[in-house]
Amino acid sequence: MSILLETTFGDLVLDLDIKGSPSLSKNILKLAKARYYTNTLLYNVLPGKYCQMGDPKGDGTGGCSIYGLIDAYQSVENSVGRGRQQPPDVSKSQRRFLQSQGRQLSSNELNQKGVVIAMEMGNVPHTIGSQFLITLSENNGLSDLAYGNSSTDAEGKKSNNSVRYFSLGTVAEDTQNILSKLNRAYCDDDGRPFADIRIQRALVIHDPFEEDPPGMDDLLRSRGVTIDTSNNNKIGDENLTEGYPLAPRSPKYDKPPEEAVSTRIQADDTTLFATAGWDETQEFEDEDEEDEATRQKRLEIQEKQEEEWRKKQATSQAVMLEMLGDLPSAEIKAPENVLFVCKLNPVTTDEDLELIFARFDSSAKAEIIRDPDTGASLQYAFVEFSTNESCNEAYLKMNNALVDDRRIRVDFSQSVAKVWSKYQKQYRQGDRSGGIDRGFADGGRGRGGGG
């Protein structure tokens, strides 16, 4: 139930949570057995918080479960013309991701250093693949994201947008202080180190799951992992490897063929900061001991890291929604000249709203959303302005205004329904240049179209 990670800076031993998350632990063990993590990047490092790894693409949008990997290789083997130039496409497998079934970590556990965590891509349920993260310090802020991110929507109902973190295990051995070195990594605004830090190999120390998934043997052969069935490697009465022994051979490449980011110089001790921005050897037991300049610097670093994390999470979620078919493009933005208006009186009409908002823009257009069967108002609407300035002014002055004896709520629209409609129209006319080549039959919205 253990894995050895050979990294650029040394070795880490991970003890997996077999009892709490058996399916997730089996997945990572079998991926390690298939040498899936060979020379993959640590693509996101937030000093003082955590590091993310396990994506062969190197940008946080790739990876898959062991079952999706088997499907991808079988698809290539069964296709006509087996000589492939590109790696198998795991995105086409219906088993690419695992169900989110495992032990969710408590707030206290998330605040510990060296916790190995499986998380859903972009906070989308049931999207656990090969990626995982390791916490780099205590009080890393993950517990706030998991348990302190509830909010109230426009209808006054509580919504929970918390991130779910599932237990994969803990760092059992770090004799070379790898986690402390990662806290000193010099990273760009996206969290990627300026010098590449890689998992050179992930080796299985102990695998309690004796039975491999169907198709595992063919997968190992396809990936160039030698299967040693001679059973002659012995020291005394003990086998060098357990059960079904493997020769320690990994795929021969300096980086995964799937890697989609540019290669940077290889990391070493000279590419690290002397300290982690705040000196780890001088942890303040009492914050009152900090002078004002030190405290201000620490707060600025924390604020910048949190902002970078939020941006990366938003990007990751958008990419995930695009992959699931909920957005025509991850780069799509909601229009900045449209307001969302809710808590309307059922008797309020489009013309009423246009007349009210005409004080900010005489050409403002309002659309109350109605039930498609009865035509009854659903009591929310979208108001489009000709300029962003008039939209901003209306937002500032009309929130909580009284309209037809109702206090309305006004916010900036996050809907991309109009973009979906435009894309669907182009698709029906045979011009697919304006969007992704998919044939949706959901009326041009997708689950993330909104409004």
Coordinates of C-alpha atoms in Angstrom, one line a residue:
M1 CA 0.0 0.0 0.0
S2 CA 3.0 2.3 -0.5
I3 CA 4.5 4.2 -3.5
L4 CA 8.0 5.6 -3.9
L5 CA 8.2 8.8 -5.9
E6 CA 11.6 9.5 -7.3
T7 CA 11.6 13.3 -7.9
T8 CA 14.1 15.8 -9.2
F9 CA 15.1 16.7 -5.6
G10 CA 15.0 13.2 -4.1
D11 CA 12.6 10.4 -2.9
L12 CA 9.3 10.5 -1.2
V13 CA 7.4 7.5 0.2
L14 CA 3.6 7.7 0.2
D15 CA 1.5 5.4 2.4
L16 CA -1.9 5.1 0.7
D17 CA -5.3 5.2 2.5
I18 CA -6.4 1.7 1.5
K19 CA -9.2 1.4 4.0
G20 CA -10.6 4.9 3.6
S21 CA -10.4 5.2 -0.2
P22 CA -9.8 1.7 -1.6
S23 CA -10.8 2.5 -5.2
L24 CA -8.8 5.7 -5.4
S25 CA -5.7 3.9 -3.8
K26 CA -6.0 1.0 -6.3
N27 CA -6.2 3.5 -9.2
I28 CA -3.0 5.3 -8.2
L29 CA -1.2 2.0 -7.5
K30 CA -2.1 0.5 -10.9
L31 CA -1.1 3.8 -12.7
A32 CA 2.3 3.6 -11.0
K33 CA 2.6 0.0 -12.0
A34 CA 2.0 1.1 -15.6
R35 CA 4.7 3.8 -15.1
Y36 CA 2.1 6.5 -16.0
Y37 CA 3.8 9.1 -13.9
T38 CA 7.3 8.7 -15.5
N39 CA 8.9 12.2 -15.9
T40 CA 5.6 14.0 -15.4
L41 CA 5.7 17.6 -14.1
L42 CA 4.9 19.1 -10.8
Y43 CA 2.8 21.6 -12.7
N44 CA 1.4 23.8 -9.9
V45 CA 3.4 24.7 -6.8
L46 CA 2.0 27.1 -4.2
P47 CA 4.7 27.5 -1.6
G48 CA 3.3 27.3 1.9
K49 CA 0.2 25.6 0.6
Y50 CA 0.5 22.5 -1.7
C51 CA 1.8 21.1 -5.0
Q52 CA -0.1 19.4 -7.8
M53 CA 1.1 16.6 -10.0
G54 CA 0.0 13.5 -12.0
D55 CA -1.0 15.2 -15.3
P56 CA 1.1 14.0 -18.3
K57 CA -0.1 17.1 -20.2
G58 CA 1.5 19.3 -17.6
D59 CA -1.2 21.9 -17.5
G60 CA -3.8 20.5 -15.1
T61 CA -6.3 19.4 -17.9
G62 CA -5.1 15.9 -18.6
G63 CA -4.7 12.6 -16.9
C64 CA -7.1 9.6 -16.5
S65 CA -7.9 6.6 -14.4
I66 CA -6.2 3.3 -15.0
Y67 CA -9.4 2.1 -16.7
G68 CA -9.4 5.0 -19.1
L69 CA -5.8 4.4 -19.9
I70 CA -6.5 0.7 -20.7
D71 CA -9.4 1.7 -22.9
A72 CA -7.3 4.3 -24.8
Y73 CA -4.6 1.7 -25.6
Q74 CA -7.1 -0.9 -26.5
S75 CA -8.8 1.5 -28.9
V76 CA -5.5 2.1 -30.7
E77 CA -4.6 -1.6 -30.9
N78 CA -8.1 -2.4 -32.3
S79 CA -7.9 0.4 -34.9
V80 CA -6.7 0.1 -38.5
G81 CA -3.0 1.0 -38.8
R82 CA -1.4 0.3 -35.4
G83 CA 1.7 2.4 -36.0
R84 CA 0.7 5.5 -34.0
Q85 CA 2.7 8.7 -33.9
Q86 CA 0.7 10.3 -31.1
P87 CA -0.2 8.9 -27.6
P88 CA -3.7 7.4 -27.2
D89 CA -6.5 9.8 -26.7
V90 CA -7.8 9.2 -23.1
S91 CA -10.6 11.8 -23.5
K92 CA -12.6 9.4 -25.6
S93 CA -12.9 6.7 -22.9
Q94 CA -16.1 6.7 -20.9
R95 CA -14.1 5.4 -18.0
R96 CA -11.6 8.2 -18.0
F97 CA -12.6 9.3 -14.6
L98 CA -13.5 7.5 -11.3
Q99 CA -16.6 8.1 -9.2
S100 CA -15.9 10.4 -6.3
Q101 CA -16.0 7.5 -3.8
G102 CA -13.6 7.8 -0.9
R103 CA -13.1 9.3 2.5
Q104 CA -13.4 13.0 2.5
L105 CA -10.7 14.7 4.6
S106 CA -11.7 16.6 7.7
S107 CA -10.7 20.2 8.4
N108 CA -8.0 19.2 10.8
E109 CA -6.5 16.7 8.3
L110 CA -6.4 19.3 5.6
N111 CA -4.4 21.6 7.8
Q112 CA -1.6 19.0 8.2
K113 CA 1.7 18.9 6.2
G114 CA 2.3 15.9 3.9
V115 CA -1.3 14.9 3.2
V116 CA -1.8 13.3 -0.2
I117 CA -5.2 14.3 -1.7
A118 CA -7.3 13.3 -4.7
M119 CA -9.5 16.1 -5.9
E120 CA -12.1 16.6 -8.7
M121 CA -11.0 18.5 -11.8
G122 CA -12.5 22.0 -11.7
N123 CA -14.7 21.0 -8.7
V124 CA -16.8 18.9 -11.1
P125 CA -18.2 15.8 -9.4
H126 CA -16.8 12.4 -10.4
T127 CA -13.8 13.6 -12.3
I128 CA -11.0 12.0 -10.4
G129 CA -8.2 10.6 -12.6
S130 CA -4.5 10.5 -12.1
Q131 CA -3.9 13.9 -10.6
F132 CA -3.3 14.5 -6.9
L133 CA -1.8 17.1 -4.6
I134 CA 0.4 17.1 -1.5
T135 CA 0.2 19.7 1.2
L136 CA 3.4 21.5 1.8
S137 CA 2.7 23.1 5.2
E138 CA 0.3 23.3 8.1
N139 CA -2.5 25.8 8.0
N140 CA -2.4 25.8 4.1
G141 CA -5.9 27.2 3.6
L142 CA -7.4 24.1 2.1
S143 CA -9.8 23.6 5.0
D144 CA -11.3 27.1 4.3
L145 CA -11.9 26.0 0.7
A146 CA -13.5 22.7 1.7
Y147 CA -15.6 23.9 4.7
G148 CA -15.7 27.7 4.6
N149 CA -17.0 28.5 1.1
S150 CA -20.8 28.6 1.6
S151 CA -22.7 31.6 0.2
T152 CA -26.2 32.9 -0.3
D153 CA -27.7 33.2 -3.7
A154 CA -30.0 35.8 -5.1
E155 CA -33.0 34.0 -3.8
G156 CA -31.6 34.0 -0.3
K157 CA -30.9 30.3 -0.3
K158 CA -27.6 28.9 1.1
S159 CA -25.4 27.3 -1.6
N160 CA -22.3 25.3 -0.9
N161 CA -19.5 25.8 -3.5
S162 CA -17.0 24.0 -1.4
V163 CA -14.2 21.9 -2.9
R164 CA -14.2 18.2 -2.1
Y165 CA -10.9 16.7 -1.0
F166 CA -10.6 12.9 -0.8
S167 CA -7.9 11.0 1.1
L168 CA -5.2 9.2 -0.8
G169 CA -2.7 8.9 2.0
T170 CA 0.2 10.6 3.7
V171 CA 3.9 11.2 3.1
A172 CA 5.5 8.5 5.2
E173 CA 9.2 9.3 4.4
D174 CA 10.8 12.6 3.4
T175 CA 14.4 12.2 4.6
Q176 CA 15.7 14.6 1.9
N177 CA 13.3 17.4 2.9
I178 CA 11.6 17.5 -0.5
L179 CA 8.5 19.3 0.8
S180 CA 10.7 22.0 2.3
K181 CA 12.5 22.5 -1.0
L182 CA 9.2 22.7 -2.9
N183 CA 8.3 25.6 -0.5
R184 CA 11.3 27.5 -1.9
A185 CA 10.4 26.9 -5.6
Y186 CA 10.4 30.0 -7.9
C187 CA 7.2 30.0 -9.8
D188 CA 5.4 32.0 -12.5
D189 CA 1.9 33.6 -12.1
D190 CA 0.3 30.3 -13.0
G191 CA 2.1 28.4 -10.2
R192 CA 4.4 26.5 -12.6
P193 CA 8.1 26.5 -11.4
F194 CA 10.5 28.3 -13.7
A195 CA 12.7 25.3 -13.5
D196 CA 11.0 21.9 -14.3
I197 CA 10.5 19.7 -11.2
R198 CA 9.4 16.2 -12.3
I199 CA 8.4 12.8 -10.9
Q200 CA 11.2 10.8 -12.5
R201 CA 9.5 7.5 -11.6
A202 CA 6.7 6.2 -9.4
L203 CA 7.4 2.7 -8.1
V204 CA 5.1 0.4 -6.3
I205 CA 6.5 -0.7 -2.9
H206 CA 3.6 -2.8 -1.8
D207 CA 0.3 -3.5 -3.7
P208 CA -2.4 -5.3 -1.7
F209 CA -4.6 -5.5 -4.8
E210 CA -3.4 -8.7 -6.4
E211 CA -5.9 -8.7 -9.2
D212 CA -5.1 -6.3 -12.0
P213 CA -7.8 -4.7 -14.2
P214 CA -8.6 -6.7 -17.4
G215 CA -6.2 -5.6 -20.1
M216 CA -3.4 -4.6 -17.8
D217 CA -0.9 -7.0 -19.3
D218 CA -1.4 -5.6 -22.8
L219 CA -1.1 -2.1 -21.4
L220 CA 2.2 -2.8 -19.8
R221 CA 3.6 -4.3 -23.0
S222 CA 2.3 -1.4 -25.0
R223 CA 4.0 1.1 -22.7
G224 CA 7.3 -0.8 -22.7
V225 CA 7.1 -1.9 -19.1
T226 CA 8.9 -5.3 -19.0
I227 CA 6.9 -8.1 -17.3
D228 CA 9.3 -10.5 -15.4
T229 CA 7.5 -13.8 -15.1
S230 CA 10.6 -15.9 -14.4
N231 CA 10.2 -15.4 -10.7
N232 CA 14.0 -15.9 -10.3
N233 CA 14.8 -12.6 -8.5
K234 CA 15.2 -13.8 -5.0
I235 CA 17.2 -12.9 -1.9
G236 CA 17.1 -15.9 0.4
D237 CA 13.5 -17.0 0.5
E238 CA 12.0 -13.6 -0.3
N239 CA 11.1 -12.4 -3.8
L240 CA 12.5 -9.0 -4.7
T241 CA 9.0 -8.0 -5.9
E242 CA 5.6 -9.1 -4.6
G243 CA 3.1 -11.3 -6.3
Y244 CA 3.5 -10.7 -10.0
P245 CA 7.0 -9.2 -10.3
L246 CA 7.9 -6.4 -12.6
A247 CA 11.4 -5.6 -13.8
P248 CA 12.1 -1.9 -12.9
R249 CA 11.9 -0.6 -16.5
S250 CA 10.0 2.5 -17.4
P251 CA 9.0 4.1 -20.7
K252 CA 12.1 5.7 -22.4
Y253 CA 11.3 9.4 -22.7
D254 CA 12.5 12.6 -21.1
K255 CA 9.0 13.9 -20.9
P256 CA 5.5 12.3 -21.6
P257 CA 4.5 12.4 -25.2
E258 CA 1.2 14.0 -24.1
E259 CA 3.0 17.0 -22.5
A260 CA 1.5 20.2 -23.9
V261 CA 3.7 22.8 -22.2
S262 CA 7.1 24.2 -23.1
T263 CA 10.1 22.5 -21.6
R264 CA 12.2 24.6 -19.1
I265 CA 15.6 24.1 -17.5
Q266 CA 15.9 21.2 -15.0
A267 CA 15.5 22.2 -11.4
D268 CA 18.3 21.8 -8.8
D269 CA 19.1 23.5 -5.5
T270 CA 20.5 26.6 -7.3
T271 CA 17.1 27.3 -8.8
L272 CA 15.4 27.6 -5.4
F273 CA 14.9 30.6 -3.2
A274 CA 17.2 30.8 -0.2
T275 CA 14.0 30.8 1.9
A276 CA 10.3 30.3 1.2
G277 CA 9.5 34.0 1.1
W278 CA 9.2 33.7 4.9
D279 CA 12.0 31.8 6.6
E280 CA 10.7 28.4 7.6
T281 CA 13.3 28.2 10.4
Q282 CA 11.8 31.2 12.0
E283 CA 8.2 30.3 12.4
F284 CA 6.5 32.8 14.6
E285 CA 4.7 31.2 17.5
D286 CA 3.3 34.6 18.3
E287 CA 2.4 36.9 15.5
D288 CA 3.0 39.9 17.8
E289 CA 6.7 39.2 17.5
E290 CA 6.5 40.3 13.8
D291 CA 7.4 43.8 13.0
E292 CA 5.0 45.7 10.7
A293 CA 7.1 45.4 7.6
T294 CA 7.5 41.6 7.9
R295 CA 3.8 41.1 8.7
Q296 CA 2.9 43.2 5.6
K297 CA 5.2 41.2 3.4
R298 CA 3.7 37.9 4.7
L299 CA 0.2 39.1 4.1
E300 CA 1.0 40.3 0.6
I301 CA 2.6 36.9 -0.3
Q302 CA -0.5 35.1 1.1
E303 CA -2.9 37.3 -0.8
K304 CA -1.0 36.9 -4.1
Q305 CA -1.0 33.1 -3.7
E306 CA -4.7 33.0 -2.9
E307 CA -5.5 35.1 -6.0
E308 CA -3.3 32.9 -8.2
W309 CA -5.0 29.8 -6.8
R310 CA -8.5 31.3 -7.5
K311 CA -7.5 32.2 -11.1
K312 CA -6.1 28.7 -11.7
Q313 CA -9.2 27.0 -10.2
A314 CA -11.5 29.2 -12.5
T315 CA -9.4 28.3 -15.5
S316 CA -9.4 24.6 -14.6
Q317 CA -13.1 24.6 -14.1
A318 CA -13.8 26.3 -17.4
V319 CA -11.6 23.8 -19.3
M320 CA -13.4 20.9 -17.5
L321 CA -16.8 22.3 -18.5
E322 CA -15.6 22.6 -22.1
M323 CA -14.5 19.0 -22.0
L324 CA -17.9 17.9 -20.7
G325 CA -19.7 19.9 -23.4
D326 CA -21.1 22.6 -21.1
L327 CA -19.2 25.5 -22.7
P328 CA -18.3 26.1 -26.4
S329 CA -14.9 27.3 -25.3
A330 CA -12.9 27.6 -22.0
E331 CA -11.9 31.2 -23.0
I332 CA -15.5 32.3 -23.3
K333 CA -16.5 35.3 -21.2
A334 CA -20.0 36.4 -20.1
P335 CA -21.0 39.8 -21.7
E336 CA -20.1 42.8 -19.6
N337 CA -23.1 44.9 -20.7
V338 CA -25.8 42.6 -19.5
L339 CA -27.5 42.6 -16.0
F340 CA -29.3 39.8 -14.3
V341 CA -32.4 40.9 -12.5
C342 CA -34.4 38.6 -10.1
K343 CA -37.2 38.7 -7.5
L344 CA -39.5 40.4 -10.0
N345 CA -43.2 40.7 -9.6
P346 CA -45.0 38.1 -11.9
V347 CA -47.0 41.0 -13.4
T348 CA -43.9 43.0 -14.5
T349 CA -43.4 42.9 -18.3
D350 CA -40.5 43.4 -20.6
E351 CA -41.8 46.9 -21.5
D352 CA -41.9 47.9 -17.8
L353 CA -38.3 47.0 -17.3
E354 CA -37.1 48.7 -20.5
L355 CA -38.9 51.8 -19.4
I356 CA -37.3 51.7 -15.9
F357 CA -33.8 51.1 -17.2
A358 CA -34.2 53.7 -20.0
R359 CA -32.9 56.3 -17.6
F360 CA -29.5 54.7 -17.9
D361 CA -29.7 53.7 -21.6
S362 CA -32.6 54.7 -23.9
S363 CA -31.8 51.6 -26.1
A364 CA -31.8 49.1 -23.2
K365 CA -33.5 45.8 -24.1
A366 CA -35.1 43.6 -21.4
E367 CA -36.1 39.9 -21.6
I368 CA -38.1 38.3 -18.9
I369 CA -37.6 34.5 -18.8
R370 CA -40.9 32.7 -19.0
D371 CA -42.1 29.1 -18.7
P372 CA -42.1 27.6 -22.2
D373 CA -45.4 25.9 -21.7
T374 CA -47.5 28.3 -19.8
G375 CA -45.8 31.6 -20.6
A376 CA -45.8 32.6 -17.0
S377 CA -43.0 34.8 -15.7
L378 CA -40.2 32.9 -13.9
Q379 CA -39.5 36.2 -12.1
Y380 CA -36.1 36.9 -13.4
A381 CA -34.8 38.7 -16.5
F382 CA -31.8 39.9 -18.4
V383 CA -31.3 43.6 -19.4
E384 CA -28.8 44.4 -22.2
F385 CA -27.2 47.8 -22.5
S386 CA -25.4 49.4 -25.4
T387 CA -22.4 50.4 -23.3
N388 CA -20.6 48.9 -20.3
E389 CA -20.7 52.3 -18.6
S390 CA -24.5 52.5 -18.6
C391 CA -24.6 48.8 -17.4
N392 CA -22.3 49.6 -14.5
E393 CA -24.4 52.7 -13.5
A394 CA -27.6 50.7 -13.6
Y395 CA -26.0 48.0 -11.4
L396 CA -24.9 50.5 -8.8
K397 CA -28.3 52.3 -8.6
M398 CA -30.9 49.7 -9.2
N399 CA -30.0 46.9 -6.8
N400 CA -32.7 46.6 -4.1
A401 CA -34.9 49.1 -6.0
L402 CA -38.7 48.9 -5.7
V403 CA -40.4 47.7 -8.9
D404 CA -44.1 46.8 -8.8
D405 CA -44.0 46.5 -5.0
R406 CA -41.0 44.1 -5.1
R407 CA -37.4 44.7 -4.0
I408 CA -35.5 43.5 -7.0
R409 CA -31.9 42.1 -7.0
V410 CA -29.5 43.1 -9.7
D411 CA -26.1 41.6 -10.6
F412 CA -23.9 41.2 -13.6
S413 CA -24.9 38.3 -15.8
Q414 CA -22.8 35.2 -16.0
S415 CA -25.0 33.6 -18.7
V416 CA -23.5 32.6 -22.0
A417 CA -26.8 31.5 -23.5
K418 CA -26.6 34.0 -26.4
V419 CA -23.2 32.7 -27.3
W420 CA -24.6 29.1 -27.3
S421 CA -27.4 30.2 -29.6
K422 CA -25.0 31.8 -32.0
Y423 CA -22.9 28.7 -32.0
Q424 CA -25.9 26.4 -32.6
K425 CA -27.0 28.6 -35.5
Q426 CA -23.6 28.4 -37.1
Y427 CA -23.6 24.6 -36.5
R428 CA -27.0 24.1 -38.2
Q429 CA -25.8 26.2 -41.1
G430 CA -22.7 24.0 -41.5
D431 CA -20.2 26.7 -40.3
R432 CA -18.4 25.3 -37.3
S433 CA -15.6 27.8 -37.1
G434 CA -17.4 29.8 -34.4
G435 CA -17.3 26.9 -31.9
I436 CA -16.2 23.4 -31.1
D437 CA -17.2 20.7 -33.5
R438 CA -19.9 19.0 -31.4
G439 CA -23.5 18.1 -32.2
F440 CA -25.4 19.0 -29.1
A441 CA -29.2 18.5 -29.0
D442 CA -29.9 20.5 -25.9
G443 CA -31.3 23.7 -27.6
G444 CA -28.0 25.5 -27.7
R445 CA -27.3 25.8 -24.1
G446 CA -25.6 22.9 -22.4
R447 CA -25.7 22.5 -18.7
G448 CA -23.5 25.5 -18.1
G449 CA -25.3 27.9 -20.4
G450 CA -27.2 29.4 -17.6
G451 CA -30.3 31.6 -17.7

